[in-house]
Short mmCIF file of C-alpha atoms and ligand atoms in Angstrom, two decimals:
data_model
loop_
_atom_site.label_atom_id
_atom_site.label_comp_id
_atom_site.label_asym_id
_atom_site.label_seq_id
_atom_site.Cartn_x
_atom_site.Cartn_y
_atom_site.Cartn_z
CA UNK A 15 1.51 2.75 -21.52
CA UNK A 16 0.10 3.75 -18.17
CA UNK A 17 2.39 2.28 -15.54
CA UNK A 18 2.10 1.94 -11.76
CA UNK A 19 5.55 2.32 -10.17
CA UNK A 20 6.11 1.22 -6.56
CA UNK A 21 9.18 2.71 -4.88
CA UNK A 22 8.70 5.72 -7.18
CA UNK A 23 10.39 8.00 -4.63
CA UNK A 24 13.42 5.69 -4.28
CA UNK A 25 16.90 5.71 -5.76
CA UNK A 26 16.18 3.55 -8.82
CA UNK A 27 12.45 4.24 -8.85
CA UNK A 28 12.70 8.03 -9.20
CA UNK A 29 15.15 7.70 -12.10
CA UNK A 30 12.84 5.15 -13.72
CA UNK A 31 9.86 7.48 -13.39
CA UNK A 32 11.78 10.23 -15.19
CA UNK A 33 12.89 7.84 -17.92
CA UNK A 34 9.39 6.41 -18.47
CA UNK A 35 7.80 9.85 -18.70
CA UNK A 36 10.49 11.07 -21.09
CA UNK A 37 9.64 8.11 -23.35
CA UNK A 38 5.97 9.13 -23.42
CA UNK A 39 4.52 6.78 -20.80
CA UNK A 40 2.13 7.87 -18.05
CA UNK A 41 3.24 7.05 -14.53
CA UNK A 42 1.33 6.63 -11.29
CA UNK A 43 3.80 6.46 -8.41
CA UNK A 44 2.90 4.68 -5.18
CA UNK A 45 4.02 6.86 -2.25
CA UNK A 46 3.61 6.61 1.49
CA UNK A 47 4.35 10.18 2.62
CA UNK A 48 3.71 13.76 1.59
CA UNK A 49 7.43 14.14 0.92
CA UNK A 50 7.31 11.13 -1.42
CA UNK A 51 4.25 12.56 -3.15
CA UNK A 52 5.97 15.92 -3.68
CA UNK A 53 9.06 14.22 -5.09
CA UNK A 54 7.07 12.08 -7.51
CA UNK A 55 4.86 14.99 -8.60
CA UNK A 56 7.98 17.07 -9.31
CA UNK A 57 9.08 14.32 -11.71
CA UNK A 58 5.84 14.79 -13.65
CA UNK A 59 4.03 11.68 -12.40
CA UNK A 60 0.67 11.21 -10.72
CA UNK A 61 0.87 9.77 -7.24
CA UNK A 62 -1.20 7.40 -5.18
CA UNK A 63 -0.85 7.33 -1.41
CA UNK A 64 -0.55 3.78 -0.15
CA UNK A 65 1.54 1.06 1.41
CA UNK A 66 2.95 -2.14 -0.04
CA UNK A 67 0.92 -3.87 2.67
CA UNK A 68 -2.42 -2.47 1.53
CA UNK A 69 -3.21 -5.28 -0.88
CA UNK A 70 -6.76 -4.24 -1.88
CA UNK A 71 -5.43 -0.79 -2.83
CA UNK A 72 -2.54 -2.34 -4.80
CA UNK A 73 -4.99 -4.59 -6.64
CA UNK A 74 -7.33 -1.73 -7.50
CA UNK A 75 -4.43 0.45 -8.67
CA UNK A 76 -3.00 -2.31 -10.86
CA UNK A 77 -6.39 -2.89 -12.48
CA UNK A 78 -6.34 0.74 -13.67
CA UNK A 79 -2.98 0.57 -15.47
CA UNK A 80 -1.36 -1.35 -18.33
CA UNK A 81 1.60 -2.56 -16.30
CA UNK A 82 3.47 -2.43 -13.00
CA UNK A 83 7.10 -1.64 -12.18
CA UNK A 84 7.63 -2.92 -8.66
CA UNK A 85 10.72 -1.28 -7.15
CA UNK A 86 9.44 -0.62 -3.64
CA UNK A 87 10.96 -2.72 -0.89
CA UNK A 88 11.08 -2.67 2.91
CA UNK A 89 14.85 -2.33 3.40
CA UNK A 90 14.91 -3.20 7.07
CA UNK A 91 17.66 -5.69 7.84
CA UNK A 92 16.15 -6.41 11.25
CA UNK A 93 13.01 -7.89 9.62
CA UNK A 94 14.23 -9.46 6.40
CA UNK A 95 11.75 -12.35 6.42
CA UNK A 96 8.91 -9.91 6.97
CA UNK A 97 10.14 -7.75 4.09
CA UNK A 98 10.25 -10.74 1.75
CA UNK A 99 6.73 -11.76 2.86
CA UNK A 100 5.39 -8.27 2.12
CA UNK A 101 7.12 -8.34 -1.26
CA UNK A 102 5.64 -11.77 -2.08
CA UNK A 103 2.11 -10.65 -1.23
CA UNK A 104 2.47 -7.52 -3.37
CA UNK A 105 3.76 -9.58 -6.33
CA UNK A 106 0.86 -12.03 -5.98
CA UNK A 107 -1.60 -9.14 -5.85
CA UNK A 108 -0.16 -7.50 -8.96
CA UNK A 109 -0.17 -10.89 -10.70
CA UNK A 110 -3.87 -11.35 -9.92
CA UNK A 111 -4.69 -7.86 -11.20
CA UNK A 112 -2.72 -8.27 -14.43
CA UNK A 113 -3.57 -11.94 -15.15
CA UNK A 114 -4.77 -12.58 -18.69
CA UNK A 115 -4.08 -9.02 -19.80
CA UNK A 116 -0.54 -9.48 -21.17
CA UNK A 117 0.76 -6.35 -19.48
CA UNK A 118 4.23 -6.11 -17.95
CA UNK A 119 5.00 -6.80 -14.29
CA UNK A 120 8.63 -5.93 -13.64
CA UNK A 121 10.09 -6.79 -10.26
CA UNK A 122 13.49 -6.10 -8.71
CA UNK A 123 15.99 -8.69 -7.60
CA UNK A 124 19.77 -8.85 -7.20
CA UNK A 125 22.82 -10.56 -8.66
CA UNK A 126 24.58 -11.29 -5.35
CA UNK A 127 24.88 -14.99 -4.57
CA UNK A 128 24.01 -16.04 -8.12
CA UNK A 129 27.04 -18.19 -8.90
CA UNK A 130 30.08 -19.41 -7.00
CA UNK A 131 33.55 -19.20 -8.52
CA UNK A 132 32.41 -17.93 -11.92
CA UNK A 133 30.59 -15.08 -13.61
CA UNK A 134 26.83 -15.23 -13.00
CA UNK A 135 24.51 -14.84 -15.95
CA UNK A 136 20.83 -14.30 -16.68
CA UNK A 137 20.59 -18.03 -17.38
CA UNK A 138 21.48 -18.92 -13.80
CA UNK A 139 18.48 -20.03 -11.80
CA UNK A 140 19.30 -19.77 -8.11
CA UNK A 141 17.65 -22.24 -5.78
CA UNK A 142 14.47 -20.60 -4.39
CA UNK A 143 15.22 -22.29 -1.06
CA UNK A 144 18.33 -20.10 -0.63
CA UNK A 145 16.37 -16.98 0.34
CA UNK A 146 12.69 -15.99 0.34
CA UNK A 147 13.47 -13.12 -2.05
CA UNK A 148 14.86 -15.58 -4.60
CA UNK A 149 11.63 -17.52 -4.28
CA UNK A 150 9.67 -14.30 -4.94
CA UNK A 151 11.49 -13.82 -8.24
CA UNK A 152 10.72 -17.40 -9.27
CA UNK A 153 7.10 -16.81 -8.33
CA UNK A 154 6.94 -13.65 -10.43
CA UNK A 155 8.42 -15.42 -13.45
CA UNK A 156 5.83 -18.20 -13.16
CA UNK A 157 3.09 -15.57 -13.59
CA UNK A 158 3.94 -15.65 -17.32
CA UNK A 159 1.80 -18.82 -17.40
CA UNK A 160 -1.18 -16.71 -16.29
CA UNK A 161 -0.91 -14.16 -19.09
CA UNK A 162 1.29 -11.69 -17.25
CA UNK A 163 4.38 -10.37 -19.05
CA UNK A 164 6.52 -10.93 -15.97
CA UNK A 165 10.08 -9.62 -15.94
CA UNK A 166 12.75 -9.95 -13.24
CA UNK A 167 15.53 -7.36 -13.25
CA UNK A 168 18.50 -8.41 -11.14
CA UNK A 169 20.34 -5.23 -10.17
CA UNK A 170 24.07 -5.18 -9.45
CA UNK A 171 24.72 -4.78 -5.71
CA UNK A 172 26.13 -1.34 -6.45
CA UNK A 173 23.74 1.04 -8.20
CA UNK A 174 25.77 4.24 -8.18
CA UNK A 175 25.30 7.84 -9.23
CA UNK A 176 25.22 11.42 -8.11
CA UNK A 177 23.28 12.63 -5.10
CA UNK A 178 21.71 10.16 -2.76
CA UNK A 179 23.07 6.63 -3.12
CA UNK A 180 22.59 4.93 0.25
CA UNK A 181 23.84 1.50 -0.81
CA UNK A 182 26.98 -0.49 -0.08
CA UNK A 183 29.51 2.01 -1.48
CA UNK A 184 27.96 4.87 0.47
CA UNK A 185 28.23 2.71 3.61
CA UNK A 186 31.88 1.91 2.83
CA UNK A 187 32.65 5.62 2.46
CA UNK A 188 30.91 6.27 5.78
CA UNK A 189 32.92 3.52 7.49
CA UNK A 190 36.12 4.95 5.97
CA UNK A 191 35.33 8.38 7.45
CA UNK A 192 34.59 6.86 10.85
CA UNK A 193 37.74 4.72 10.92
CA UNK A 194 40.04 7.30 9.31
CA UNK A 195 41.22 4.77 6.72
CA UNK A 196 39.61 3.23 3.65
CA UNK A 197 39.75 -0.54 3.95
CA UNK A 198 39.47 -3.59 1.75
CA UNK A 199 39.34 -7.17 2.92
CA UNK A 200 42.28 -9.55 2.48
CA UNK A 201 43.92 -8.93 -0.90
CA UNK A 202 40.82 -7.08 -2.19
CA UNK A 203 40.84 -9.02 -5.45
CA UNK A 204 37.20 -10.05 -5.03
CA UNK A 205 34.84 -8.27 -7.41
CA UNK A 206 31.47 -6.60 -7.24
CA UNK A 207 29.44 -5.75 -10.32
CA UNK A 208 28.21 -2.18 -10.69
CA UNK A 209 25.75 -0.12 -12.71
CA UNK A 210 24.81 3.53 -12.88
CA UNK A 211 21.35 4.48 -11.66
CA UNK A 212 20.44 6.17 -14.96
CA UNK A 213 21.47 3.09 -16.94
CA UNK A 214 19.15 1.10 -14.64
CA UNK A 215 16.32 3.45 -15.53
CA UNK A 216 16.99 3.01 -19.24
CA UNK A 217 16.88 -0.75 -18.77
CA UNK A 218 13.61 -0.62 -16.84
CA UNK A 219 12.04 1.39 -19.67
CA UNK A 220 13.34 -0.92 -22.40
CA UNK A 221 12.16 -3.96 -20.45
CA UNK A 222 8.66 -2.54 -20.06
CA UNK A 223 8.50 -1.87 -23.78
CA UNK A 224 10.20 -4.95 -25.20
CA UNK A 225 11.03 -7.79 -22.81
CA UNK A 226 9.43 -11.17 -23.40
CA UNK A 227 7.24 -12.84 -20.74
CA UNK A 228 9.40 -14.61 -18.17
CA UNK A 229 12.52 -12.57 -19.03
CA UNK A 230 15.39 -12.39 -16.55
CA UNK A 231 17.55 -9.32 -17.10
CA UNK A 232 20.77 -8.09 -15.53
CA UNK A 233 21.26 -4.41 -14.74
CA UNK A 234 25.04 -4.75 -14.76
CA UNK A 235 27.33 -2.32 -16.58
CA UNK A 236 30.65 -3.45 -15.07
CA UNK A 237 31.01 -7.21 -14.61
CA UNK A 238 33.22 -6.87 -11.56
CA UNK A 239 35.15 -4.05 -9.92
CA UNK A 240 37.85 -5.26 -7.48
CA UNK A 241 36.99 -4.16 -3.94
CA UNK A 242 40.64 -3.04 -3.57
CA UNK A 243 40.05 -0.54 -6.40
CA UNK A 244 36.81 0.63 -4.76
CA UNK A 245 38.65 1.16 -1.47
CA UNK A 246 41.48 3.07 -3.17
CA UNK A 247 39.00 5.31 -5.00
CA UNK A 248 37.21 6.08 -1.70
CA UNK A 249 40.53 6.71 0.06
CA UNK A 250 41.70 9.08 -2.69
CA UNK A 251 38.36 10.92 -2.78
CA UNK A 252 38.29 11.38 1.01
CA UNK A 253 42.01 12.06 1.42
CA UNK A 254 42.46 8.92 3.53
CA UNK A 255 45.03 6.16 3.49
CA UNK A 256 43.85 2.85 1.97
CA UNK A 257 44.65 -0.27 3.98
CA UNK A 258 44.14 -4.03 3.82
CA UNK A 259 42.00 -5.35 6.67
CA UNK A 260 42.78 -8.89 7.80
CA UNK A 261 39.78 -11.25 7.59
CA UNK A 262 39.87 -11.82 11.38
CA UNK A 263 39.23 -8.07 11.90
CA UNK A 264 36.54 -7.83 9.20
CA UNK A 265 33.48 -7.75 11.46
CA UNK A 266 35.10 -5.27 13.85
CA UNK A 267 36.05 -2.92 10.98
CA UNK A 268 33.10 -3.26 8.60
CA UNK A 269 30.28 -4.44 10.90
CA UNK A 270 27.55 -6.45 9.15
CA UNK A 271 28.83 -5.30 5.75
CA UNK A 272 31.81 -7.64 6.20
CA UNK A 273 29.64 -10.60 5.22
CA UNK A 274 29.11 -9.07 1.77
CA UNK A 275 32.36 -7.18 1.26
CA UNK A 276 34.47 -10.31 1.01
CA UNK A 277 32.29 -11.93 -1.63
CA UNK A 278 33.53 -12.40 -5.18
CA UNK A 279 30.34 -11.96 -7.20
CA UNK A 280 30.99 -10.98 -10.83
CA UNK A 281 27.94 -10.99 -13.09
CA UNK A 282 27.45 -10.52 -16.80
CA UNK A 283 24.71 -8.76 -18.75
CA UNK A 284 25.45 -10.22 -22.17
CA UNK A 285 21.98 -11.74 -22.57
CA UNK A 286 20.30 -8.48 -21.54
CA UNK A 287 22.35 -6.35 -23.95
CA UNK A 288 21.74 -8.79 -26.79
CA UNK A 289 18.00 -9.25 -26.20
CA UNK A 290 17.06 -5.60 -25.56
CA UNK A 291 19.84 -3.62 -27.22
CA UNK A 292 20.64 -2.07 -23.83
CA UNK A 293 23.97 -0.23 -23.75
CA UNK A 294 25.13 1.35 -20.48
CA UNK A 295 26.37 4.89 -21.23
CA UNK A 296 26.89 6.50 -17.84
CA UNK A 297 30.10 7.00 -15.79
CA UNK A 298 31.76 4.01 -14.12
CA UNK A 299 31.66 3.39 -10.38
CA UNK A 300 35.26 4.54 -9.88
CA UNK A 301 34.57 7.71 -11.89
CA UNK A 302 31.55 8.47 -9.71
CA UNK A 303 33.58 7.98 -6.54
CA UNK A 304 36.37 10.19 -7.94
CA UNK A 305 33.76 12.83 -8.81
CA UNK A 306 32.97 13.18 -5.10
CA UNK A 307 29.54 11.55 -5.05
CA UNK A 308 30.47 9.47 -1.97
CA UNK A 309 31.39 11.97 0.77
CA UNK A 310 30.85 9.42 3.56
CA UNK A 311 28.67 11.76 5.64
N1 NAP B 9 20.15 0.23 -5.00
C1 NAP B 9 20.80 -0.93 -5.14
O1 NAP B 9 22.04 -0.94 -5.12
C2 NAP B 9 20.03 -2.22 -5.38
C3 NAP B 9 20.75 -3.39 -5.69
C4 NAP B 9 20.06 -4.59 -5.90
C5 NAP B 9 18.67 -4.60 -5.81
N2 NAP B 9 17.99 -3.46 -5.50
C6 NAP B 9 16.51 -3.50 -5.41
O2 NAP B 9 15.95 -2.59 -6.34
C7 NAP B 9 14.74 -2.04 -5.80
C8 NAP B 9 14.85 -0.51 -5.76
O3 NAP B 9 15.96 -0.20 -4.93
P1 NAP B 9 16.30 1.31 -4.48
O4 NAP B 9 17.76 1.36 -4.20
O5 NAP B 9 15.70 2.26 -5.44
O6 NAP B 9 15.51 1.38 -3.09
P2 NAP B 9 15.24 2.65 -2.15
O7 NAP B 9 15.93 3.87 -2.66
O8 NAP B 9 15.52 2.21 -0.75
O9 NAP B 9 13.68 2.89 -2.30
C9 NAP B 9 12.75 2.02 -1.73
C10 NAP B 9 11.39 2.53 -2.09
O10 NAP B 9 10.41 1.67 -1.50
C11 NAP B 9 9.47 2.49 -0.81
N3 NAP B 9 8.89 1.74 0.30
C12 NAP B 9 9.55 1.15 1.31
N4 NAP B 9 8.69 0.56 2.15
C13 NAP B 9 7.45 0.77 1.64
C14 NAP B 9 6.14 0.41 2.05
N5 NAP B 9 5.93 -0.31 3.16
N6 NAP B 9 5.09 0.82 1.28
C15 NAP B 9 5.29 1.56 0.16
N7 NAP B 9 6.52 1.91 -0.29
C16 NAP B 9 7.57 1.53 0.45
C17 NAP B 9 10.25 3.70 -0.36
O11 NAP B 9 9.39 4.76 -0.06
P3 NAP B 9 9.86 6.01 0.86
O12 NAP B 9 10.50 7.00 -0.08
O13 NAP B 9 8.59 6.51 1.46
O14 NAP B 9 10.82 5.46 1.88
C18 NAP B 9 11.11 3.95 -1.59
O15 NAP B 9 10.38 4.64 -2.58
C19 NAP B 9 14.56 -2.66 -4.43
O16 NAP B 9 13.76 -3.81 -4.55
C20 NAP B 9 15.99 -3.07 -4.07
O17 NAP B 9 16.03 -4.09 -3.09
C21 NAP B 9 18.63 -2.27 -5.29
#
């Protein structure tokens, strides 16, 4: 297939480009800078200069391909509503371009906030009113009724790997370096799911090839890693003491990350493994931290 990939220069996107090309697909990566173009070209993909906000260009590009993998996102926490609006417009545009053609439209979502007090699954349908991004996923799934093979991949909040993760665990390592201790909140028994970046890429490729219209998939290799264990692994890797941080000092110690760090958010991927034959094969989160991939710079 010929696939347009947005976010092709990103953490998950660049791995997905490599995986798709290795499987024999042709990739056109959307990029917004010369550096992004050089990165995508080095992976063996074509590139198209453009922004997620240039809807006519997105429409024209999607008309020229068999499917779209939409992994680009404006990760600006100061304009979250704006980011979700841009994402929604891009999804609508891709839906219009692919309508009636049966090609895949894969979009990214997350597992955080899926279920309270239990393990979240692919069958959970979060209330679209909770967050505009949840509504975007519901909107994408509904495109199946218009002849689009729409697929939502909910990524674990920790997509780890070597060289360049800038997500939550990288931020925790950075905070640990700044504070001189590696902290967890309360008793640290709360869990976060995790998945390796290369296992994500394998799932994206399988989904493009095999997922049914309207599929919800979980990129989750480890159902839940206790945040206490994450903190200990960071402390050991950085040669720092690991300490419990009392909830009343959470915001002071962890900044805005405190709101997420205390959450217990295990998620399963049983449906995804069963339906696509996806088997995560890469190192675990704690192994990646122990390997020194989170220097906290
Ligand atoms: N990584 C995780 O732990 C995680 C967890 C759950 C969900 N997700 C979701 O999975 C998707 C991929 O995540 P990621 O970690 O790979 O993200 P990332 O590394 O931050 O990459 C984001 C990509 O989007 C591109 N982009 C941003 N704004 C753009 C714009 N206005 N126009 C065109 N391109 C734009 C970036 O291009 P530049 O290279 O030019 O900046 C980059 O290629 C995102 O939707 C993310 O929210 C990720």
